[in-house]
mmCIF file of C-alpha atoms and ligand atoms in Angstrom:
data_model
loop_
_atom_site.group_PDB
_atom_site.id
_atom_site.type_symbol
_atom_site.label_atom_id
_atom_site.label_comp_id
_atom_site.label_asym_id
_atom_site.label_seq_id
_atom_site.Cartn_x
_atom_site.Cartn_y
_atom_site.Cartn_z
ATOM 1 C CA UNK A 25 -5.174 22.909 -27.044
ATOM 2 C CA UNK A 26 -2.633 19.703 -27.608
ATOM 3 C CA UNK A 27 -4.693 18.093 -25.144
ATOM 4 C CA UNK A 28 -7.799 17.604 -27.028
ATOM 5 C CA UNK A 29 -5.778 14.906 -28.995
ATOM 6 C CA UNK A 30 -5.645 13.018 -26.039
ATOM 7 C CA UNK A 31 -8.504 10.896 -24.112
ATOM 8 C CA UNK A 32 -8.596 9.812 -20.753
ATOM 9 C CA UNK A 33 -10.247 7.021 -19.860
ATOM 10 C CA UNK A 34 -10.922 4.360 -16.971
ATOM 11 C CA UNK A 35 -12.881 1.738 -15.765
ATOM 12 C CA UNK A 36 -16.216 3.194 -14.434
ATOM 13 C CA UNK A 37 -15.597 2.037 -10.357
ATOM 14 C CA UNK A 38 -13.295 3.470 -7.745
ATOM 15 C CA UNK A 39 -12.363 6.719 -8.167
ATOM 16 C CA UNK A 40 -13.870 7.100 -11.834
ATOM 17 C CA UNK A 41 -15.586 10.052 -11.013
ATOM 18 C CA UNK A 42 -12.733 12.534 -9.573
ATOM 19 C CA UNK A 43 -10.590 11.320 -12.285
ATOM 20 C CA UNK A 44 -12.867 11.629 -15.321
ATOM 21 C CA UNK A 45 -14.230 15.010 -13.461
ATOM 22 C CA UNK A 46 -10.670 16.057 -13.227
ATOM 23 C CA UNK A 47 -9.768 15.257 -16.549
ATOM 24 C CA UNK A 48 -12.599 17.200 -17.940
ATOM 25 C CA UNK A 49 -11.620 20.804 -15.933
ATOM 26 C CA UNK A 50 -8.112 19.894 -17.445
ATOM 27 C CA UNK A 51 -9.482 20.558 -21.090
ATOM 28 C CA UNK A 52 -9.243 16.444 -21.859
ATOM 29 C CA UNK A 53 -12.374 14.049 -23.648
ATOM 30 C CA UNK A 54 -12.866 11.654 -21.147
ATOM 31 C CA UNK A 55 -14.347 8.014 -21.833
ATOM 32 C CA UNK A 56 -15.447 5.228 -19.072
ATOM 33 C CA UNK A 57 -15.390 1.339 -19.307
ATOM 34 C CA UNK A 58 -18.618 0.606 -17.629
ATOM 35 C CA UNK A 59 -20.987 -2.703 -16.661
ATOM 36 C CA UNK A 60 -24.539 -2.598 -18.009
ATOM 37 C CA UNK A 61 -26.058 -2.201 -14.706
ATOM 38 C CA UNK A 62 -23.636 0.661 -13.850
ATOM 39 C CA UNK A 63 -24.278 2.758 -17.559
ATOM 40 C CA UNK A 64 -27.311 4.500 -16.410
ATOM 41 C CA UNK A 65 -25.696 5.800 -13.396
ATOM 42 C CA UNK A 66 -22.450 7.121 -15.331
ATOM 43 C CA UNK A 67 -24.561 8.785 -17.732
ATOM 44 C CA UNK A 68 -25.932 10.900 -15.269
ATOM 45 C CA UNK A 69 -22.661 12.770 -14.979
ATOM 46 C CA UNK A 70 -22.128 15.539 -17.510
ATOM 47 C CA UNK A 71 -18.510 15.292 -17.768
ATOM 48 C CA UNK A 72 -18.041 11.993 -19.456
ATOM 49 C CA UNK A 73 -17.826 11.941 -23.217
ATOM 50 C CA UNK A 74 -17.818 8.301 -24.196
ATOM 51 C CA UNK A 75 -19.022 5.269 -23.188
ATOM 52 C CA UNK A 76 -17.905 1.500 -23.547
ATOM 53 C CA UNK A 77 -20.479 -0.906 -21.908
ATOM 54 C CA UNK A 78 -18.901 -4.775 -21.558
ATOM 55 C CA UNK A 79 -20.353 -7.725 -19.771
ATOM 56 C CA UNK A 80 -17.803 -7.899 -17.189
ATOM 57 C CA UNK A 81 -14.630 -5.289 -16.420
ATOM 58 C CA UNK A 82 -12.712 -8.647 -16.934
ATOM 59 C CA UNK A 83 -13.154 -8.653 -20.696
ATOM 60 C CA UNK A 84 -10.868 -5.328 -21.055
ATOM 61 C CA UNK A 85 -8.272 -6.683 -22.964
ATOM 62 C CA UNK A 86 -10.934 -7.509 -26.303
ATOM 63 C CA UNK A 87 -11.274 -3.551 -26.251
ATOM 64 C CA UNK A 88 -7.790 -2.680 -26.139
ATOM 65 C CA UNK A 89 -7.208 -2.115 -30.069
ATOM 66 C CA UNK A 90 -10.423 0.511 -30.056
ATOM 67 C CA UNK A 91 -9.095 2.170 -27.419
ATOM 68 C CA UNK A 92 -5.786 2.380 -29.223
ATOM 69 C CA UNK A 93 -7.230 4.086 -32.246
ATOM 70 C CA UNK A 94 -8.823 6.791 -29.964
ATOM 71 C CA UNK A 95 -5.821 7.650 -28.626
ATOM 72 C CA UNK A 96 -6.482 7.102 -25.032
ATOM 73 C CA UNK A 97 -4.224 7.264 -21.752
ATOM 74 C CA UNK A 98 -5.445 4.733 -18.954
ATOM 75 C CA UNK A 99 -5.293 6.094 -15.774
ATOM 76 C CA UNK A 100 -5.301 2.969 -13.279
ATOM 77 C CA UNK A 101 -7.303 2.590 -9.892
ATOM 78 C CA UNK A 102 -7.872 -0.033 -7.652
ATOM 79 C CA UNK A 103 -10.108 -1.107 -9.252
ATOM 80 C CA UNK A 104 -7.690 -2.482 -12.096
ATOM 81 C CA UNK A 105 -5.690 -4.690 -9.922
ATOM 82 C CA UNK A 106 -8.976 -5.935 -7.844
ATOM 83 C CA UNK A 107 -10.989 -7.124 -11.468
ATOM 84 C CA UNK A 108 -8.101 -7.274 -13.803
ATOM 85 C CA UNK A 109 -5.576 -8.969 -11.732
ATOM 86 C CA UNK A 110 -1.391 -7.280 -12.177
ATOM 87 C CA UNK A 111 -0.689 -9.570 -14.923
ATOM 88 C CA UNK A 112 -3.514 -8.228 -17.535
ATOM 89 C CA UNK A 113 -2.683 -5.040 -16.103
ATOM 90 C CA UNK A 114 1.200 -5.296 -17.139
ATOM 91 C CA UNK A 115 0.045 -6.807 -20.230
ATOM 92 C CA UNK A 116 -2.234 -4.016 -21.523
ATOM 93 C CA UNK A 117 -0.882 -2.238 -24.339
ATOM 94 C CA UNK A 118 -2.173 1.085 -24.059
ATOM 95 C CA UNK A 119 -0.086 4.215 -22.723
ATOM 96 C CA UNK A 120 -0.383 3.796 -19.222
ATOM 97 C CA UNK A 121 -0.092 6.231 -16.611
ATOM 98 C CA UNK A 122 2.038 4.998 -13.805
ATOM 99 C CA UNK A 123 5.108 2.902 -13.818
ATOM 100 C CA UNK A 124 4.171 -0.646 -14.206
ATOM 101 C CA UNK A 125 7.241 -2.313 -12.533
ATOM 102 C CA UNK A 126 5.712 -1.408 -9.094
ATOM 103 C CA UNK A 127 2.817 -3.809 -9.741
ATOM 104 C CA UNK A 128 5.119 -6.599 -8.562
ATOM 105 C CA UNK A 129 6.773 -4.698 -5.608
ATOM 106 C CA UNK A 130 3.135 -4.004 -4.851
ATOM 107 C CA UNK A 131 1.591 -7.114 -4.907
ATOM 108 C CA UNK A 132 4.106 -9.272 -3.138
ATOM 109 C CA UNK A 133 3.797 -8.531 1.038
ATOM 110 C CA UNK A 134 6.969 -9.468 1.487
ATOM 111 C CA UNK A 135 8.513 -7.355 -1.385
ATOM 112 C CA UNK A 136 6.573 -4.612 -0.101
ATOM 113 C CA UNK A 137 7.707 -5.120 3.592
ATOM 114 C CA UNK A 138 11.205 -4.962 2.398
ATOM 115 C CA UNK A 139 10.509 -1.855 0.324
ATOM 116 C CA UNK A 140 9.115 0.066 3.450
ATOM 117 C CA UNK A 141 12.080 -0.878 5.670
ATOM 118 C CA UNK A 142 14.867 -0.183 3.430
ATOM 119 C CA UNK A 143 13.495 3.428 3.278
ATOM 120 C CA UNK A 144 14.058 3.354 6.922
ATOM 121 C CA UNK A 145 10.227 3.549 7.232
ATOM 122 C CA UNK A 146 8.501 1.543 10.820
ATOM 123 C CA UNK A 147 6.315 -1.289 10.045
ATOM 124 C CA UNK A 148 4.475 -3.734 12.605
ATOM 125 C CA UNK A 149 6.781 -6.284 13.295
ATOM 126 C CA UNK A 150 6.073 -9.509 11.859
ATOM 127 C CA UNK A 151 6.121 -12.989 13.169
ATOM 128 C CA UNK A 152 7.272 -16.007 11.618
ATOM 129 C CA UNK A 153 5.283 -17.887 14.152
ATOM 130 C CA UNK A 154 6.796 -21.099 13.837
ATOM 131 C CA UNK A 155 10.240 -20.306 15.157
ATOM 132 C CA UNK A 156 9.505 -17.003 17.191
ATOM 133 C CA UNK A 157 7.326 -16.574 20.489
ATOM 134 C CA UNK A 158 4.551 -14.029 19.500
ATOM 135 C CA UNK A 159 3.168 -11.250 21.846
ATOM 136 C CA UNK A 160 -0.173 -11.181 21.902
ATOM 137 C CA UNK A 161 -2.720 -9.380 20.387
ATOM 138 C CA UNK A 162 -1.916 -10.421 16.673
ATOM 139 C CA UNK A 163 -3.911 -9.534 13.291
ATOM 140 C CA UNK A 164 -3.361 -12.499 10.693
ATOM 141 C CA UNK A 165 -4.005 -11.641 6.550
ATOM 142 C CA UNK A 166 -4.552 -13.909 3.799
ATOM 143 C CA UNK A 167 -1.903 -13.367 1.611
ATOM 144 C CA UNK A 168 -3.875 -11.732 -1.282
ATOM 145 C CA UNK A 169 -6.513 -10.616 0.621
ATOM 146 C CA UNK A 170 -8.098 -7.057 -0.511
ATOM 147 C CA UNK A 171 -9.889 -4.621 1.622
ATOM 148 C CA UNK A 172 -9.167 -5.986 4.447
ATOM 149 C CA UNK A 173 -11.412 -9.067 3.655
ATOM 150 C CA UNK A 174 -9.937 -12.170 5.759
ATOM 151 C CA UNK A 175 -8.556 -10.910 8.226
ATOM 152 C CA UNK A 176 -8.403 -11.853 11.522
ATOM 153 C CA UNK A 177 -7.402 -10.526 14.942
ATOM 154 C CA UNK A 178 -6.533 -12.681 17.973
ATOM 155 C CA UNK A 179 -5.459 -11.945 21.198
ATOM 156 C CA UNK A 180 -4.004 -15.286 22.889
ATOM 157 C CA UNK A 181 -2.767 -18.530 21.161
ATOM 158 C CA UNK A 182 -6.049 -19.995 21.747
ATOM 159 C CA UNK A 183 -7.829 -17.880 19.939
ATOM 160 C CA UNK A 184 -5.440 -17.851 16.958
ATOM 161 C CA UNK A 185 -5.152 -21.513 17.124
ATOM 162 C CA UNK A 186 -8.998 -21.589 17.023
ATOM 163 C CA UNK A 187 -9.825 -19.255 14.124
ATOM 164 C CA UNK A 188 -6.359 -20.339 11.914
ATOM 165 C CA UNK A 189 -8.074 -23.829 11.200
ATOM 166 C CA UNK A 190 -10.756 -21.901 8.794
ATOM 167 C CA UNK A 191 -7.601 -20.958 6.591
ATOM 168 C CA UNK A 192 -6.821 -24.380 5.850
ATOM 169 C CA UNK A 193 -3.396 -24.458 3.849
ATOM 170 C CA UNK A 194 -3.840 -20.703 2.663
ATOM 171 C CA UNK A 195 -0.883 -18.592 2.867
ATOM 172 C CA UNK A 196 -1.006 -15.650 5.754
ATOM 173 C CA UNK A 197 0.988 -13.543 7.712
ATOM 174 C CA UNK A 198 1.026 -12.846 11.098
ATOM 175 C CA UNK A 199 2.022 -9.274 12.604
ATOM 176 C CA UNK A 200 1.223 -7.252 15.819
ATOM 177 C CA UNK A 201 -2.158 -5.605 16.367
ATOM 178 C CA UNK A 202 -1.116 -1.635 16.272
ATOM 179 C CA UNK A 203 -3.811 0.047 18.520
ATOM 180 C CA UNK A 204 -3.991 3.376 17.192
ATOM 181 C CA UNK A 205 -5.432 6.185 14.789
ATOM 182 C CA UNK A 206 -5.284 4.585 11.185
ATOM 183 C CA UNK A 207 -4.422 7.590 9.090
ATOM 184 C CA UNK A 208 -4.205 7.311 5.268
ATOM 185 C CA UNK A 209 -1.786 9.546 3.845
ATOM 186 C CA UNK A 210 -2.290 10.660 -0.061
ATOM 187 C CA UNK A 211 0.656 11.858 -1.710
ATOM 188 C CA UNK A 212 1.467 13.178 -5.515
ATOM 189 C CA UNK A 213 5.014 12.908 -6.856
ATOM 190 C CA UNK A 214 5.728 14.774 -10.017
ATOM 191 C CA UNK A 215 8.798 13.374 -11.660
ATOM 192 C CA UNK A 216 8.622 16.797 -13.911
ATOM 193 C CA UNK A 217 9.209 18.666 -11.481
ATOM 194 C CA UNK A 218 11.125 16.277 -8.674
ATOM 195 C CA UNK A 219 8.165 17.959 -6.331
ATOM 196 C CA UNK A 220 6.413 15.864 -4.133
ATOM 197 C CA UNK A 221 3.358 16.931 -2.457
ATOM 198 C CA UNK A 222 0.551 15.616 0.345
ATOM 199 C CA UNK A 223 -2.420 16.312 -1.277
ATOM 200 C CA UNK A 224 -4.964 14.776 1.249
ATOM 201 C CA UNK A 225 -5.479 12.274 3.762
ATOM 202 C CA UNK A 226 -8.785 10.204 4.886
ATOM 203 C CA UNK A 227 -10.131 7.199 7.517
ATOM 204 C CA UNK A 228 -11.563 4.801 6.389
ATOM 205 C CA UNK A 229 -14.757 3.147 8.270
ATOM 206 C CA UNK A 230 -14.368 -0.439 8.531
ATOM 207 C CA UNK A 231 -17.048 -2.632 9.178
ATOM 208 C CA UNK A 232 -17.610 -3.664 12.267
ATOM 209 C CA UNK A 233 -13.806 -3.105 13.894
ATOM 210 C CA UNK A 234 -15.513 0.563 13.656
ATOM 211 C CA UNK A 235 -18.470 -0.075 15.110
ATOM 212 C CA UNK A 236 -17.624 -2.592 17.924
ATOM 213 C CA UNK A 237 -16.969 0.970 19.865
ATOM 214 C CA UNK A 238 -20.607 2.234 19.795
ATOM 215 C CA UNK A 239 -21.562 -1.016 22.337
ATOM 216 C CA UNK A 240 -20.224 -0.574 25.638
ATOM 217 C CA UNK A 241 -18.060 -3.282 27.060
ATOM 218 C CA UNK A 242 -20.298 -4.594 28.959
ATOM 219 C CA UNK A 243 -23.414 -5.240 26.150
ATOM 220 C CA UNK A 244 -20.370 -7.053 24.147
ATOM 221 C CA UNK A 245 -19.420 -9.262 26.739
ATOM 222 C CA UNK A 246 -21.078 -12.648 25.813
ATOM 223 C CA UNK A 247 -20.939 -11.816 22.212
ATOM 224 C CA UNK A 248 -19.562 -13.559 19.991
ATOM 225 C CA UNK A 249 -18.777 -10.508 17.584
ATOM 226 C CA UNK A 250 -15.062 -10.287 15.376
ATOM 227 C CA UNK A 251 -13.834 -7.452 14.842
ATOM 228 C CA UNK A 252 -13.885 -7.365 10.094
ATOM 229 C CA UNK A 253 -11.743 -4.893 8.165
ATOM 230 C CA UNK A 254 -13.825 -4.603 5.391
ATOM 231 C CA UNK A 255 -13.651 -1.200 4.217
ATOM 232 C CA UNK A 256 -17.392 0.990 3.452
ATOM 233 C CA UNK A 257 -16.694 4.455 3.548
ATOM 234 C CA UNK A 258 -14.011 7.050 4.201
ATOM 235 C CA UNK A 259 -13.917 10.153 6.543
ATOM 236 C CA UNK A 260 -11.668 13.030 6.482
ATOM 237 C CA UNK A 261 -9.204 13.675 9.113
ATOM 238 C CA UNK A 262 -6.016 16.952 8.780
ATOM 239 C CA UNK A 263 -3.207 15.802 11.049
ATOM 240 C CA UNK A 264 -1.511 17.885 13.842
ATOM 241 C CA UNK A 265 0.894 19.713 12.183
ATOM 242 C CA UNK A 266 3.622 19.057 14.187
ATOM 243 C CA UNK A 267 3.410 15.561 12.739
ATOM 244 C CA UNK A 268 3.015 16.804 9.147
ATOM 245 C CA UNK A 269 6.939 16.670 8.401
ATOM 246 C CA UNK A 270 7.518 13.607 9.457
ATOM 247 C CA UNK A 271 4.587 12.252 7.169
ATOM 248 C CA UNK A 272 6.000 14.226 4.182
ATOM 249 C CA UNK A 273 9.372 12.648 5.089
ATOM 250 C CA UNK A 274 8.245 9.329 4.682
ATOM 251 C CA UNK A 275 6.647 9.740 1.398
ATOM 252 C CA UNK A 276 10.174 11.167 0.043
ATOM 253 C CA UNK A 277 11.680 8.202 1.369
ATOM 254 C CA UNK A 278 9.285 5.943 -0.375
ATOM 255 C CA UNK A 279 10.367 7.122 -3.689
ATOM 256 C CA UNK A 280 13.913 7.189 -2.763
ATOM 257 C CA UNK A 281 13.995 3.792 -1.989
ATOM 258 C CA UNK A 282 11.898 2.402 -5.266
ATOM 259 C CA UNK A 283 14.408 4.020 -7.279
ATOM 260 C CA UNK A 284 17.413 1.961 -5.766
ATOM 261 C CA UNK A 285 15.110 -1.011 -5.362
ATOM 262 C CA UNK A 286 12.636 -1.277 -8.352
ATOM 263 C CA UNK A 287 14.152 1.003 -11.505
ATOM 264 C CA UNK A 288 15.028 4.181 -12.087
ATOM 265 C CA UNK A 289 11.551 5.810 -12.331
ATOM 266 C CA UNK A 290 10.357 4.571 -9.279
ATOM 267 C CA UNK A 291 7.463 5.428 -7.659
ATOM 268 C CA UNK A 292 5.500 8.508 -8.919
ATOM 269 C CA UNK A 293 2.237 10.385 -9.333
ATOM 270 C CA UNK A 294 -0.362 9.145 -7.023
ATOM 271 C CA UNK A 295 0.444 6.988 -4.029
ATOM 272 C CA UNK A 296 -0.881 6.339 -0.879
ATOM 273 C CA UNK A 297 1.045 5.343 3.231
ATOM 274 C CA UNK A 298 -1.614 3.744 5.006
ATOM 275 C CA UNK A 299 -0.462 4.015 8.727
ATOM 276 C CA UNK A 300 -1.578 3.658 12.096
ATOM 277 C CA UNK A 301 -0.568 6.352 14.983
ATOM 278 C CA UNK A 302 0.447 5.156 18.398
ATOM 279 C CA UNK A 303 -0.032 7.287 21.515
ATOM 280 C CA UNK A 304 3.824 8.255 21.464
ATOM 281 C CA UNK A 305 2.591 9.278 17.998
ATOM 282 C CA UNK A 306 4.657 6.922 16.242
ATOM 283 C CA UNK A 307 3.655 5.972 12.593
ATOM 284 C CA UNK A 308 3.379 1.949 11.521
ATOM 285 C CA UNK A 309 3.330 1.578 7.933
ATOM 286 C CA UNK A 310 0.593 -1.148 7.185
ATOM 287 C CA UNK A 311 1.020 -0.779 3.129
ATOM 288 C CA UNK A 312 1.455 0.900 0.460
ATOM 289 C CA UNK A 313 -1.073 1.394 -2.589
ATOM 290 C CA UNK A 314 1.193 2.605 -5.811
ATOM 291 C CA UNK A 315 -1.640 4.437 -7.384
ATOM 292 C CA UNK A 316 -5.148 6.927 -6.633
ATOM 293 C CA UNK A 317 -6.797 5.945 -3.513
ATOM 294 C CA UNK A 318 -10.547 5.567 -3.032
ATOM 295 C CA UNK A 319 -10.336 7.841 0.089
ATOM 296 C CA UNK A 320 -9.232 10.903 -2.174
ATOM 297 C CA UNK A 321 -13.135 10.362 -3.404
ATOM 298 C CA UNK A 322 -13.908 13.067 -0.473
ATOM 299 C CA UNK A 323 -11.545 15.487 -2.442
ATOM 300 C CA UNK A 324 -13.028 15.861 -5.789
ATOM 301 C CA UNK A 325 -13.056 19.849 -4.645
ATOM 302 C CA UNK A 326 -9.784 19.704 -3.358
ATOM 303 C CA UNK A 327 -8.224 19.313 0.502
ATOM 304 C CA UNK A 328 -7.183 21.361 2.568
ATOM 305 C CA UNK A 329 -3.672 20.812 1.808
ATOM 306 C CA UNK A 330 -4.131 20.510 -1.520
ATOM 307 C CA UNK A 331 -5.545 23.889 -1.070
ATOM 308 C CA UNK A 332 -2.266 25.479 0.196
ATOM 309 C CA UNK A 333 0.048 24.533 -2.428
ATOM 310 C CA UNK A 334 -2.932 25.288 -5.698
ATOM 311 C CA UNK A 335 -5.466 27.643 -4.729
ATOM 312 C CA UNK A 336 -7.851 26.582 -6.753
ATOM 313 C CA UNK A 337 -9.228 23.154 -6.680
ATOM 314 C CA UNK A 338 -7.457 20.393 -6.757
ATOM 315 C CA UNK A 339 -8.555 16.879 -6.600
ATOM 316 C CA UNK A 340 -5.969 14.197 -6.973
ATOM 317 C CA UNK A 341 -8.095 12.904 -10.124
ATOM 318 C CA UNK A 342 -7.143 16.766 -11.523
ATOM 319 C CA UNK A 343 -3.600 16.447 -10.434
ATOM 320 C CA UNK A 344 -3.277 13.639 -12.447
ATOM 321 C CA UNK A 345 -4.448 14.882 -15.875
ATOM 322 C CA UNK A 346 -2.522 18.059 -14.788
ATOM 323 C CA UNK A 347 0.352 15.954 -14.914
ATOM 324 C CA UNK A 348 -0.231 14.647 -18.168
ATOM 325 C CA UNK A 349 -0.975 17.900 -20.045
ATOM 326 C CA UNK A 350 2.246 19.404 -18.849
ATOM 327 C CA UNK A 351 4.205 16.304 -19.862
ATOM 328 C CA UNK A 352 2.508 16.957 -22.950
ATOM 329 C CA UNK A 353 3.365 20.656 -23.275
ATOM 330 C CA UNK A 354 6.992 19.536 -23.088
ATOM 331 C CA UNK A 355 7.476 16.972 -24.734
ATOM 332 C CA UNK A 356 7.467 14.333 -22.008
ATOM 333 C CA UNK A 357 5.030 12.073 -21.829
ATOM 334 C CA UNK A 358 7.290 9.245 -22.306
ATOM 335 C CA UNK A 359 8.364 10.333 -18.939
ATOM 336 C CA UNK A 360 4.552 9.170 -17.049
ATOM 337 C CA UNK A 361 3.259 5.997 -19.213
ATOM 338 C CA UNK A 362 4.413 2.713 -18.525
HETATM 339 P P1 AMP B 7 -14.240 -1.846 -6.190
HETATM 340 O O1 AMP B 7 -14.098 -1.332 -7.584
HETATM 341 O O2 AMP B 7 -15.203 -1.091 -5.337
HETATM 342 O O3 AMP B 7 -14.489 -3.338 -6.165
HETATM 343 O O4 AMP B 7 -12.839 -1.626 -5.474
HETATM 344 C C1 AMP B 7 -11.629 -2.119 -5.949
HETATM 345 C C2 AMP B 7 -10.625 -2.219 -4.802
HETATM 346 O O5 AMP B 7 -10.449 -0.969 -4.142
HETATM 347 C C3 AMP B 7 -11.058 -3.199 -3.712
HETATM 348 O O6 AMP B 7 -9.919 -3.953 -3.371
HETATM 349 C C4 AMP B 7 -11.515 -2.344 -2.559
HETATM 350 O O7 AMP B 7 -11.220 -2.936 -1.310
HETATM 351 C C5 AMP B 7 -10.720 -1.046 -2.730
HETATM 352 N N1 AMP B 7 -11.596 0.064 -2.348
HETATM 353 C C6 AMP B 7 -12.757 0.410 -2.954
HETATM 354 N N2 AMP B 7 -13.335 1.457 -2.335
HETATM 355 C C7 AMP B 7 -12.535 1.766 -1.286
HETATM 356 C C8 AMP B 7 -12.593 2.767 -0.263
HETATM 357 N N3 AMP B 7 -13.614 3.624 -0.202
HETATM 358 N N4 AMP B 7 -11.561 2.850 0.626
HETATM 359 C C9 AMP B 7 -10.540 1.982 0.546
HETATM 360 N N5 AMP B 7 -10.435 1.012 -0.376
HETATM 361 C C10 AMP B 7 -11.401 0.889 -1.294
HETATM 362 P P1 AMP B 8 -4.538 -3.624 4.818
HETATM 363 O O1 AMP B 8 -5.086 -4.683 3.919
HETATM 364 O O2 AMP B 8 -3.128 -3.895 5.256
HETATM 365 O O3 AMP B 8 -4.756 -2.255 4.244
HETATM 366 O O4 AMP B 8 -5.414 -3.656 6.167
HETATM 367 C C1 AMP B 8 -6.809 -3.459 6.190
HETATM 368 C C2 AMP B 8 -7.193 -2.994 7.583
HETATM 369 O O5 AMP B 8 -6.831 -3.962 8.580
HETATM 370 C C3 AMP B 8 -6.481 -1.724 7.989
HETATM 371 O O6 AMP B 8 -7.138 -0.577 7.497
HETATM 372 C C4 AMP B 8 -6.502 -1.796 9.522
HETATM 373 O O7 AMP B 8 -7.734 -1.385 10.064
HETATM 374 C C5 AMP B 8 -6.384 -3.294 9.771
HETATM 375 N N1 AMP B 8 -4.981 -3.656 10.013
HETATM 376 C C6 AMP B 8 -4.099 -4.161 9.114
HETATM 377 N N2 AMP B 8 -2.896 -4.406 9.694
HETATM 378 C C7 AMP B 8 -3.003 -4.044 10.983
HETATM 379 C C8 AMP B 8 -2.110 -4.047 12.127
HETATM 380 N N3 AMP B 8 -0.865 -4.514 12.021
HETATM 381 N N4 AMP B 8 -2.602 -3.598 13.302
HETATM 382 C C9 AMP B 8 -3.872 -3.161 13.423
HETATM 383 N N5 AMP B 8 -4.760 -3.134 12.401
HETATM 384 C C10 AMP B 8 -4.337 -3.568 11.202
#
């Protein structure tokens, strides 16, 4: 098979697993950029071929030219962005998969923001609090903030002006608190085939915003307990199908949109809505993550949707080296690395 000329490797964190698991079942050799204290671990999986142990995941680049000779394709998580940072990330020099011009749309809120709404796509409305009057209850983000790490959520001016001071003269926005279902949609776009497919969807469990429900109100009053976003875990969720469309819709519109706005390519492979439902079942678009999601990690067997359109299974981390040995087979590869 062509594809045994081809390697797929990653950085051993994330979504490692499905994607080196996938890559395997798709006939690939599969490598992983580990951490000493993570090798043992890794090596207890049989479907990873190579190893490359480094002190830190930040000293990628001075393994770049090995990796070259073995004729590797990266496949990016978010784990890239989170230890590499998007500049060593546009910089590496390996075939890629992904387009790399939607780091910057990515990575920039208000770039982003303006993405979502010129697809026509609802997003929390956002304050600039200096020259607006803000309803109440608000969340505020670090700008740069990952995971949901700095956050905060206030719900009177008091309170905001109270818990702002421990930001200093840090940049952060300011939009309304959407009470709702958070729902975190996984799609697949295959610019091969123009079809774009939902392939899964999660929760995530954030610590303690998830937990603050388990203590009634009245064992919280007197507490001084804030609600943190910092994502632990994900659950599975299938949405009412009545919604489904609409969710499929907005992925479609995603990609139209990046074409007009970022280049040609776009937006494609794995991408990933994360919304919150209102009771009118309304969708807010909180962000967008241009690449495999760690809440796909319950798929490795495949979804339930991504059940219905492969019957076999079908784990975004397979999808993905799918991808790459058909754009292989004809002659397109060009087509998927950035
Ligand atoms: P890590 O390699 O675990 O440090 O993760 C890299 C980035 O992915 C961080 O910004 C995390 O917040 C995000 N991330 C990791 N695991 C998950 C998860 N299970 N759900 C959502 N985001 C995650
Ligand atoms: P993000 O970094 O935008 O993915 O947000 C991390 C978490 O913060 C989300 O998973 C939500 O739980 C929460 N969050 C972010 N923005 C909002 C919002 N506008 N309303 C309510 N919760 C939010």
């Amino acid at each position: 098979m062509k594809n045994n000329k081809h390697t797929i490797a990653t950085l051993g964190s994330h979504s490692s697993l499905q994607i080196l698991k996938g890559a395997k079942d798709e006939g690939f050799k599969t490598l992983i950029i580990t951490t000493k204290e993570r090798e043992e671990f890794y090596k207890s999986f049989p479907f990873i071929d190579e190893f490359i142990t480094l002190a830190s995941f930040s000293d990628f680049p001075s393994i770049e030219d090995k990796l070259k000779e073995k004729n590797v394709i990266i496949i990016p998580h978010g784990s890239f962005v989170a230890h590499l940072g998007t500049e060593k990330n546009k910089n590496m020099k390996l075939p890629y998969y992904g387009n790399k011009s939607v780091l910057d749309w990515e990575e920039d809120r208000r770039q982003q923001r303006e993405w979502l709404s010129k697809a026509g796509i609802n997003v929390p409305k956002q304050y600039d609090f200096e020259h607006e009057p803000v309803t109440y209850p608000i969340i505020v983000k670090s700008y740069g903030a990952a995971g949901g790490k700095g956050y905060f959520y206030a719900k009177n001016k008091t309170d905001f002006e109270k818990k702002i001071i421990a930001f200093g003269n840090k940049k952060f926005i300011i939009q309304e608190y959407v009470i709702g279902v958070p729902l975190y949609i996984h799609y697949f776009y295959s610019p091969l085939t123009d079809k774009l497919e939902i392939m899964s969807m999660d929760r995530r469990y954030e610590t303690n915003a998830d937990g603050i429900g388990r203590i009634p109100l009245l064992g919280q009053e007197g507490l001084d307990i804030e609600p943190s976003y910092v994502v632990v875990g994900n659950s599975d969720l299938v949405l009412r199908e009545s919604m489904l469309p609409e969710a499929y819709d907005m992925g479609r519109k995603t990609i139209e949109a990046s074409r007009k706005l970022i280049d040609k390519k776009g937006i494609f492979g794995p991408f990933c809505l994360e919304t919150i439902i209102t009771p009118d079942a309304k969708f807010y678009v909180l962000e967008i993550s241009c690449r495999i999601v760690a809440g796909t990690n319950i798929f490795t067997n495949g979804s339930p949707y991504s059940w219905l359109y492969y019957n076999e299974p079908m784990s975004t981390g397979r999808r993905i080296a799918r991808e790459i040995k058909i754009a292989i087979e004809k002659n397109k590869l060009p087509l998927i690395l950035g």
